[in-house]
DNA sequence: TCATTAAAGTTAT
DNA sequence: ATAACTTTAATGA
């Protein structure tokens, strides 16, 4: 979902800047804002009691977040944490709904955006229940490559660290590394300068 | 098959 | 320099 910045400003939005590792909102809090990233990367995550992170999603420039909970009266089920220096525009709940009411076209786009998120969640849930590390990782890479033009093998550089891939698939880093290595031997991926090409 | 632990090398800040 | 990331190896569920 991308709403033009001018529209957001005239609706009363403001900008907030965040430093890496800073939380934009926390699990358990009530949701009050629609957030849209101007620049930077944000991850939606959870930490289990032992402190191990599970990343729900990673978002970048132009993408929005937090809106899925805006429609219901529920606390956030995850944290939003800045991964880089971030400039984020936010619009409060009431103004957001006024905007949606005023521009049906925008409302439709919002539905499409939510649908897209749901699709991602569904795919990833299936991936993770496929009880085997190689399948989980290919599933993740296949999804990421989906938003990429070139379908050829090795044409897509996975824009994630092994650590992040592990946190997205619920695997541990070491398993991720080993699995990627055997996948390289099987010619499923190529590795160049530590970057993974799929 | 995978997580965990530990130890060490590498890269980024 | 120091933290973050990557890698290898041993061990156990």
PDB file of C-alpha atoms (C1' of nucleotides) in Angstrom:
ATOM      1  CA  UNK A   1       0.000   0.000   0.000  1.00  0.00           C
ATOM      2  CA  UNK A   2       1.500   3.314  -1.005  1.00  0.00           C
ATOM      3  CA  UNK A   3      -0.366   6.491  -0.235  1.00  0.00           C
ATOM      4  CA  UNK A   4       1.209   9.632  -1.638  1.00  0.00           C
ATOM      5  CA  UNK A   5       3.055  11.619   0.979  1.00  0.00           C
ATOM      6  CA  UNK A   6       1.246  14.817   0.131  1.00  0.00           C
ATOM      7  CA  UNK A   7      -2.095  13.134   0.684  1.00  0.00           C
ATOM      8  CA  UNK A   8      -0.888  11.786   4.006  1.00  0.00           C
ATOM      9  CA  UNK A   9       0.365  15.206   5.101  1.00  0.00           C
ATOM     10  CA  UNK A  10      -2.844  16.957   4.220  1.00  0.00           C
ATOM     11  CA  UNK A  11      -4.686  14.307   6.222  1.00  0.00           C
ATOM     12  CA  UNK A  12      -2.579  15.229   9.238  1.00  0.00           C
ATOM     13  CA  UNK A  13       0.268  12.731   9.121  1.00  0.00           C
ATOM     14  CA  UNK A  14       3.645  13.400  10.677  1.00  0.00           C
ATOM     15  CA  UNK A  15       7.136  12.044  10.244  1.00  0.00           C
ATOM     16  CA  UNK A  16       9.169  10.218  12.810  1.00  0.00           C
ATOM     17  CA  UNK A  17      12.763   9.085  12.548  1.00  0.00           C
ATOM     18  CA  UNK A  18      14.125   5.944  14.121  1.00  0.00           C
ATOM     19  CA  UNK A  19      17.591   4.605  14.745  1.00  0.00           C
ATOM     20  CA  UNK A  20      18.539   0.987  14.065  1.00  0.00           C
ATOM     21  CA  UNK A  21      17.136  -1.434  16.697  1.00  0.00           C
ATOM     22  CA  UNK A  22      14.630   1.171  17.860  1.00  0.00           C
ATOM     23  CA  UNK A  23      11.066  -0.104  18.263  1.00  0.00           C
ATOM     24  CA  UNK A  24       8.254   1.630  16.400  1.00  0.00           C
ATOM     25  CA  UNK A  25       5.673  -0.314  18.340  1.00  0.00           C
ATOM     26  CA  UNK A  26       5.678  -3.287  20.660  1.00  0.00           C
ATOM     27  CA  UNK A  27       3.769  -6.499  20.990  1.00  0.00           C
ATOM     28  CA  UNK A  28       0.789  -6.022  23.285  1.00  0.00           C
ATOM     29  CA  UNK A  29       0.283  -2.322  22.581  1.00  0.00           C
ATOM     30  CA  UNK A  30      -2.901  -0.944  21.102  1.00  0.00           C
ATOM     31  CA  UNK A  31      -2.664   0.240  17.499  1.00  0.00           C
ATOM     32  CA  UNK A  32      -3.234   3.913  16.790  1.00  0.00           C
ATOM     33  CA  UNK A  33      -1.450   4.609  13.526  1.00  0.00           C
ATOM     34  CA  UNK A  34      -1.021   3.699   9.909  1.00  0.00           C
ATOM     35  CA  UNK A  35       2.721   3.599   9.173  1.00  0.00           C
ATOM     36  CA  UNK A  36       4.425   4.062   5.833  1.00  0.00           C
ATOM     37  CA  UNK A  37       8.175   3.860   5.314  1.00  0.00           C
ATOM     38  CA  UNK A  38       9.756   6.748   3.447  1.00  0.00           C
ATOM     39  CA  UNK A  39      13.258   5.368   3.743  1.00  0.00           C
ATOM     40  CA  UNK A  40      14.729   2.493   5.710  1.00  0.00           C
ATOM     41  CA  UNK A  41      14.025  -1.132   6.565  1.00  0.00           C
ATOM     42  CA  UNK A  42      11.657  -2.330   9.254  1.00  0.00           C
ATOM     43  CA  UNK A  43      11.090  -5.838  10.526  1.00  0.00           C
ATOM     44  CA  UNK A  44       7.997  -7.200  12.195  1.00  0.00           C
ATOM     45  CA  UNK A  45       9.072  -9.772  14.736  1.00  0.00           C
ATOM     46  CA  UNK A  46       8.506 -11.705  17.930  1.00  0.00           C
ATOM     47  CA  UNK A  47      10.912 -12.837  20.594  1.00  0.00           C
ATOM     48  CA  UNK A  48      10.351 -16.137  22.340  1.00  0.00           C
ATOM     49  CA  UNK A  49      10.982 -16.398  26.103  1.00  0.00           C
ATOM     50  CA  UNK A  50      14.602 -17.444  25.487  1.00  0.00           C
ATOM     51  CA  UNK A  51      15.139 -14.351  23.380  1.00  0.00           C
ATOM     52  CA  UNK A  52      15.242 -16.101  20.026  1.00  0.00           C
ATOM     53  CA  UNK A  53      13.830 -13.929  17.301  1.00  0.00           C
ATOM     54  CA  UNK A  54      11.236 -14.912  14.754  1.00  0.00           C
ATOM     55  CA  UNK A  55      10.882 -12.429  11.895  1.00  0.00           C
ATOM     56  CA  UNK A  56       7.357 -12.185  10.530  1.00  0.00           C
ATOM     57  CA  UNK A  57       8.200  -9.861   7.693  1.00  0.00           C
ATOM     58  CA  UNK A  58      10.761  -7.363   6.436  1.00  0.00           C
ATOM     59  CA  UNK A  59       9.602  -4.127   4.858  1.00  0.00           C
ATOM     60  CA  UNK A  60      11.384  -1.368   2.966  1.00  0.00           C
ATOM     61  CA  UNK A  61      10.928   1.999   1.293  1.00  0.00           C
ATOM     62  CA  UNK A  62       7.345   2.757   0.320  1.00  0.00           C
ATOM     63  CA  UNK A  63       5.804  -0.144   2.193  1.00  0.00           C
ATOM     64  CA  UNK A  64       3.295   0.206   4.980  1.00  0.00           C
ATOM     65  CA  UNK A  65       2.759  -1.729   8.163  1.00  0.00           C
ATOM     66  CA  UNK A  66       0.562  -1.888  11.223  1.00  0.00           C
ATOM     67  CA  UNK A  67      -2.568  -1.341   9.177  1.00  0.00           C
ATOM     68  CA  UNK A  68      -3.754  -4.921   9.426  1.00  0.00           C
ATOM     69  CA  UNK A  69      -4.519  -4.440  13.118  1.00  0.00           C
ATOM     70  CA  UNK A  70      -6.052  -1.002  12.659  1.00  0.00           C
ATOM     71  CA  UNK A  71      -9.336  -2.528  11.538  1.00  0.00           C
ATOM     72  CA  UNK A  72      -9.923  -4.497  14.705  1.00  0.00           C
ATOM     73  CA  UNK A  73      -9.762  -3.777  18.392  1.00  0.00           C
ATOM     74  CA  UNK A  74      -6.757  -5.927  19.201  1.00  0.00           C
ATOM     75  CA  UNK A  75      -3.284  -5.373  20.549  1.00  0.00           C
ATOM     76  CA  UNK A  76      -0.320  -5.791  18.220  1.00  0.00           C
ATOM     77  CA  UNK A  77       0.720  -9.443  18.039  1.00  0.00           C
ATOM     78  CA  UNK A  78       4.272  -8.420  17.067  1.00  0.00           C
ATOM     79  CA  UNK A  79       6.907  -5.721  17.378  1.00  0.00           C
ATOM     80  CA  UNK A  80       7.988  -3.338  14.646  1.00  0.00           C
ATOM     81  CA  UNK A  81      11.722  -2.739  14.884  1.00  0.00           C
ATOM     82  CA  UNK A  82      13.865  -0.439  12.757  1.00  0.00           C
ATOM     83  CA  UNK A  83      16.735  -2.328  11.092  1.00  0.00           C
ATOM     84  CA  UNK A  84      18.356   0.745   9.604  1.00  0.00           C
ATOM     85  CA  UNK A  85      18.056   4.496   9.945  1.00  0.00           C
ATOM     86  CA  UNK A  86      14.371   5.028   9.219  1.00  0.00           C
ATOM     87  CA  UNK A  87      12.157   7.882   8.232  1.00  0.00           C
ATOM     88  CA  UNK A  88       8.551   6.890   8.722  1.00  0.00           C
ATOM     89  CA  UNK A  89       5.350   8.768   8.087  1.00  0.00           C
ATOM     90  CA  UNK A  90       2.419   7.951  10.330  1.00  0.00           C
ATOM     91  CA  UNK A  91      -1.255   8.797  10.260  1.00  0.00           C
ATOM     92  CA  UNK A  92      -3.570   8.360  13.195  1.00  0.00           C
ATOM     93  CA  UNK A  93      -6.391   5.849  13.065  1.00  0.00           C
ATOM     94  CA  UNK A  94      -9.317   8.281  12.746  1.00  0.00           C
ATOM     95  CA  UNK A  95      -7.685  10.287   9.950  1.00  0.00           C
ATOM     96  CA  UNK A  96      -6.779   7.036   8.219  1.00  0.00           C
ATOM     97  CA  UNK A  97     -10.393   5.897   8.186  1.00  0.00           C
ATOM     98  CA  UNK A  98     -11.575   9.287   6.959  1.00  0.00           C
ATOM     99  CA  UNK A  99      -9.145   8.955   4.097  1.00  0.00           C
ATOM    100  CA  UNK A 100     -10.411   5.481   3.254  1.00  0.00           C
ATOM    101  CA  UNK A 101     -14.009   6.701   3.328  1.00  0.00           C
ATOM    102  CA  UNK A 102     -13.186   9.639   1.101  1.00  0.00           C
ATOM    103  CA  UNK A 103     -11.264   7.703  -1.532  1.00  0.00           C
ATOM    104  CA  UNK A 104     -12.853   4.359  -2.397  1.00  0.00           C
ATOM    105  CA  UNK A 105     -10.036   3.709  -4.832  1.00  0.00           C
ATOM    106  CA  UNK A 106      -7.606   3.890  -1.965  1.00  0.00           C
ATOM    107  CA  UNK A 107      -9.774   1.583   0.078  1.00  0.00           C
ATOM    108  CA  UNK A 108      -9.602  -0.988  -2.683  1.00  0.00           C
ATOM    109  CA  UNK A 109      -5.836  -0.686  -2.836  1.00  0.00           C
ATOM    110  CA  UNK A 110      -5.732  -1.199   0.903  1.00  0.00           C
ATOM    111  CA  UNK A 111      -7.681  -4.426   0.471  1.00  0.00           C
ATOM    112  CA  UNK A 112      -5.257  -5.566  -2.193  1.00  0.00           C
ATOM    113  CA  UNK A 113      -2.339  -4.772   0.053  1.00  0.00           C
ATOM    114  CA  UNK A 114      -3.854  -6.719   2.941  1.00  0.00           C
ATOM    115  CA  UNK A 115      -4.584  -9.582   0.607  1.00  0.00           C
ATOM    116  CA  UNK A 116      -0.973  -9.595  -0.525  1.00  0.00           C
ATOM    117  CA  UNK A 117       0.181  -9.817   3.099  1.00  0.00           C
ATOM    118  CA  UNK A 118      -2.223 -12.647   3.749  1.00  0.00           C
ATOM    119  CA  UNK A 119      -0.847 -14.463   0.735  1.00  0.00           C
ATOM    120  CA  UNK A 120       2.696 -14.082   2.007  1.00  0.00           C
ATOM    121  CA  UNK A 121       1.699 -15.327   5.456  1.00  0.00           C
ATOM    122  CA  UNK A 122      -0.038 -18.315   3.947  1.00  0.00           C
ATOM    123  CA  UNK A 123       2.922 -19.269   1.793  1.00  0.00           C
ATOM    124  CA  UNK A 124       5.344 -18.890   4.667  1.00  0.00           C
ATOM    125  CA  UNK A 125       3.179 -20.892   7.036  1.00  0.00           C
ATOM    126  CA  UNK A 126       3.138 -23.747   4.565  1.00  0.00           C
ATOM    127  CA  UNK A 127       6.883 -23.473   4.080  1.00  0.00           C
ATOM    128  CA  UNK A 128       7.560 -23.662   7.755  1.00  0.00           C
ATOM    129  CA  UNK A 129       5.345 -26.663   8.300  1.00  0.00           C
ATOM    130  CA  UNK A 130       7.256 -28.465   5.566  1.00  0.00           C
ATOM    131  CA  UNK A 131       9.502 -30.163   8.076  1.00  0.00           C
ATOM    132  CA  UNK A 132      12.801 -29.954   6.240  1.00  0.00           C
ATOM    133  CA  UNK A 133      15.291 -27.154   6.130  1.00  0.00           C
ATOM    134  CA  UNK A 134      16.029 -27.188   2.404  1.00  0.00           C
ATOM    135  CA  UNK A 135      12.336 -26.928   1.539  1.00  0.00           C
ATOM    136  CA  UNK A 136      11.836 -24.059   3.943  1.00  0.00           C
ATOM    137  CA  UNK A 137      14.733 -22.104   2.537  1.00  0.00           C
ATOM    138  CA  UNK A 138      13.840 -22.698  -1.092  1.00  0.00           C
ATOM    139  CA  UNK A 139      10.282 -21.720  -0.232  1.00  0.00           C
ATOM    140  CA  UNK A 140      11.493 -18.443   1.197  1.00  0.00           C
ATOM    141  CA  UNK A 141      13.782 -17.737  -1.754  1.00  0.00           C
ATOM    142  CA  UNK A 142      11.100 -18.723  -4.225  1.00  0.00           C
ATOM    143  CA  UNK A 143       8.737 -16.231  -2.650  1.00  0.00           C
ATOM    144  CA  UNK A 144      11.317 -13.436  -2.624  1.00  0.00           C
ATOM    145  CA  UNK A 145      12.212 -14.140  -6.219  1.00  0.00           C
ATOM    146  CA  UNK A 146       8.545 -13.891  -7.124  1.00  0.00           C
ATOM    147  CA  UNK A 147       8.732 -10.101  -6.999  1.00  0.00           C
ATOM    148  CA  UNK A 148      11.728 -10.311  -9.321  1.00  0.00           C
ATOM    149  CA  UNK A 149      11.581 -10.066 -13.091  1.00  0.00           C
ATOM    150  CA  UNK A 150      14.266 -12.551 -14.127  1.00  0.00           C
ATOM    151  CA  UNK A 151      13.165 -16.164 -13.582  1.00  0.00           C
ATOM    152  CA  UNK A 152      16.470 -17.733 -14.583  1.00  0.00           C
ATOM    153  CA  UNK A 153      18.422 -19.735 -12.004  1.00  0.00           C
ATOM    154  CA  UNK A 154      21.014 -17.749 -10.036  1.00  0.00           C
ATOM    155  CA  UNK A 155      19.605 -14.474 -11.344  1.00  0.00           C
ATOM    156  CA  UNK A 156      18.312 -13.436  -7.953  1.00  0.00           C
ATOM    157  CA  UNK A 157      20.581 -12.291  -5.178  1.00  0.00           C
ATOM    158  CA  UNK A 158      18.964 -13.067  -1.839  1.00  0.00           C
ATOM    159  CA  UNK A 159      18.950  -9.739  -0.011  1.00  0.00           C
ATOM    160  CA  UNK A 160      19.160 -11.323   3.413  1.00  0.00           C
ATOM    161  CA  UNK A 161      21.832 -12.443   5.827  1.00  0.00           C
ATOM    162  CA  UNK A 162      21.856 -16.114   6.802  1.00  0.00           C
ATOM    163  CA  UNK A 163      20.866 -14.953  10.231  1.00  0.00           C
ATOM    164  CA  UNK A 164      17.754 -13.276   8.842  1.00  0.00           C
ATOM    165  CA  UNK A 165      16.883 -16.267   6.675  1.00  0.00           C
ATOM    166  CA  UNK A 166      17.083 -18.409   9.800  1.00  0.00           C
ATOM    167  CA  UNK A 167      14.803 -16.040  11.722  1.00  0.00           C
ATOM    168  CA  UNK A 168      12.300 -15.991   8.881  1.00  0.00           C
ATOM    169  CA  UNK A 169      12.099 -19.764   8.598  1.00  0.00           C
ATOM    170  CA  UNK A 170      12.399 -20.707  12.266  1.00  0.00           C
ATOM    171  CA  UNK A 171      15.694 -22.512  11.712  1.00  0.00           C
ATOM    172  CA  UNK A 172      18.925 -21.864  13.550  1.00  0.00           C
ATOM    173  CA  UNK A 173      21.751 -20.067  11.730  1.00  0.00           C
ATOM    174  CA  UNK A 174      24.046 -23.064  11.654  1.00  0.00           C
ATOM    175  CA  UNK A 175      21.433 -25.242  10.042  1.00  0.00           C
ATOM    176  CA  UNK A 176      20.712 -22.500   7.531  1.00  0.00           C
ATOM    177  CA  UNK A 177      24.397 -22.230   6.639  1.00  0.00           C
ATOM    178  CA  UNK A 178      24.863 -25.971   6.272  1.00  0.00           C
ATOM    179  CA  UNK A 179      21.706 -26.384   4.251  1.00  0.00           C
ATOM    180  CA  UNK A 180      22.657 -23.553   1.917  1.00  0.00           C
ATOM    181  CA  UNK A 181      26.043 -25.194   1.446  1.00  0.00           C
ATOM    182  CA  UNK A 182      24.603 -28.550   0.463  1.00  0.00           C
ATOM    183  CA  UNK A 183      22.189 -26.728  -1.825  1.00  0.00           C
ATOM    184  CA  UNK A 184      25.185 -25.123  -3.463  1.00  0.00           C
ATOM    185  CA  UNK A 185      26.698 -28.572  -4.056  1.00  0.00           C
ATOM    186  CA  UNK A 186      23.390 -29.643  -5.566  1.00  0.00           C
ATOM    187  CA  UNK A 187      23.511 -26.586  -7.861  1.00  0.00           C
ATOM    188  CA  UNK A 188      20.292 -25.198  -6.428  1.00  0.00           C
ATOM    189  CA  UNK A 189      22.006 -21.975  -5.442  1.00  0.00           C
ATOM    190  CA  UNK A 190      25.291 -20.279  -6.184  1.00  0.00           C
ATOM    191  CA  UNK A 191      27.385 -18.432  -3.646  1.00  0.00           C
ATOM    192  CA  UNK A 192      29.577 -15.510  -4.565  1.00  0.00           C
ATOM    193  CA  UNK A 193      31.188 -13.174  -2.024  1.00  0.00           C
ATOM    194  CA  UNK A 194      29.018 -14.795   0.636  1.00  0.00           C
ATOM    195  CA  UNK A 195      25.937 -13.701  -1.246  1.00  0.00           C
ATOM    196  CA  UNK A 196      23.390 -16.313  -2.190  1.00  0.00           C
ATOM    197  CA  UNK A 197      22.112 -16.446  -5.759  1.00  0.00           C
ATOM    198  CA  UNK A 198      18.955 -18.372  -6.509  1.00  0.00           C
TER     199      UNK A 198
ATOM    200  C1'  DT B   1      17.377 -34.347  10.898  1.00  0.00           C
ATOM    201  C1'  DC B   2      18.025 -30.446  13.419  1.00  0.00           C
ATOM    202  C1'  DA B   3      19.186 -27.586  17.803  1.00  0.00           C
ATOM    203  C1'  DT B   4      22.630 -26.362  20.830  1.00  0.00           C
ATOM    204  C1'  DT B   5      27.113 -25.095  22.395  1.00  0.00           C
ATOM    205  C1'  DA B   6      31.532 -23.505  21.803  1.00  0.00           C
ATOM    206  C1'  DA B   7      35.230 -21.540  19.368  1.00  0.00           C
ATOM    207  C1'  DA B   8      37.220 -19.025  15.775  1.00  0.00           C
ATOM    208  C1'  DG B   9      37.449 -16.471  11.433  1.00  0.00           C
ATOM    209  C1'  DT B  10      35.434 -12.433   8.702  1.00  0.00           C
ATOM    210  C1'  DT B  11      33.040  -8.173   7.794  1.00  0.00           C
ATOM    211  C1'  DA B  12      30.903  -3.937   8.957  1.00  0.00           C
ATOM    212  C1'  DT B  13      30.583   0.182  11.933  1.00  0.00           C
TER     213       DT B  13
ATOM    214  C1'  DA C   1      37.948  -1.745  18.458  1.00  0.00           C
ATOM    215  C1'  DT C   2      33.814  -3.769  18.806  1.00  0.00           C
ATOM    216  C1'  DA C   3      29.781  -5.772  17.415  1.00  0.00           C
ATOM    217  C1'  DA C   4      27.462  -8.501  14.047  1.00  0.00           C
ATOM    218  C1'  DC C   5      27.738 -12.120  10.989  1.00  0.00           C
ATOM    219  C1'  DT C   6      29.635 -16.579   9.120  1.00  0.00           C
ATOM    220  C1'  DT C   7      31.645 -20.964   9.538  1.00  0.00           C
ATOM    221  C1'  DT C   8      33.091 -25.566  11.493  1.00  0.00           C
ATOM    222  C1'  DA C   9      32.772 -29.234  14.642  1.00  0.00           C
ATOM    223  C1'  DA C  10      31.086 -31.999  18.510  1.00  0.00           C
ATOM    224  C1'  DT C  11      27.127 -33.683  20.966  1.00  0.00           C
ATOM    225  C1'  DG C  12      22.518 -34.916  21.983  1.00  0.00           C
ATOM    226  C1'  DA C  13      17.205 -35.178  21.335  1.00  0.00           C
TER     227       DA C  13
END
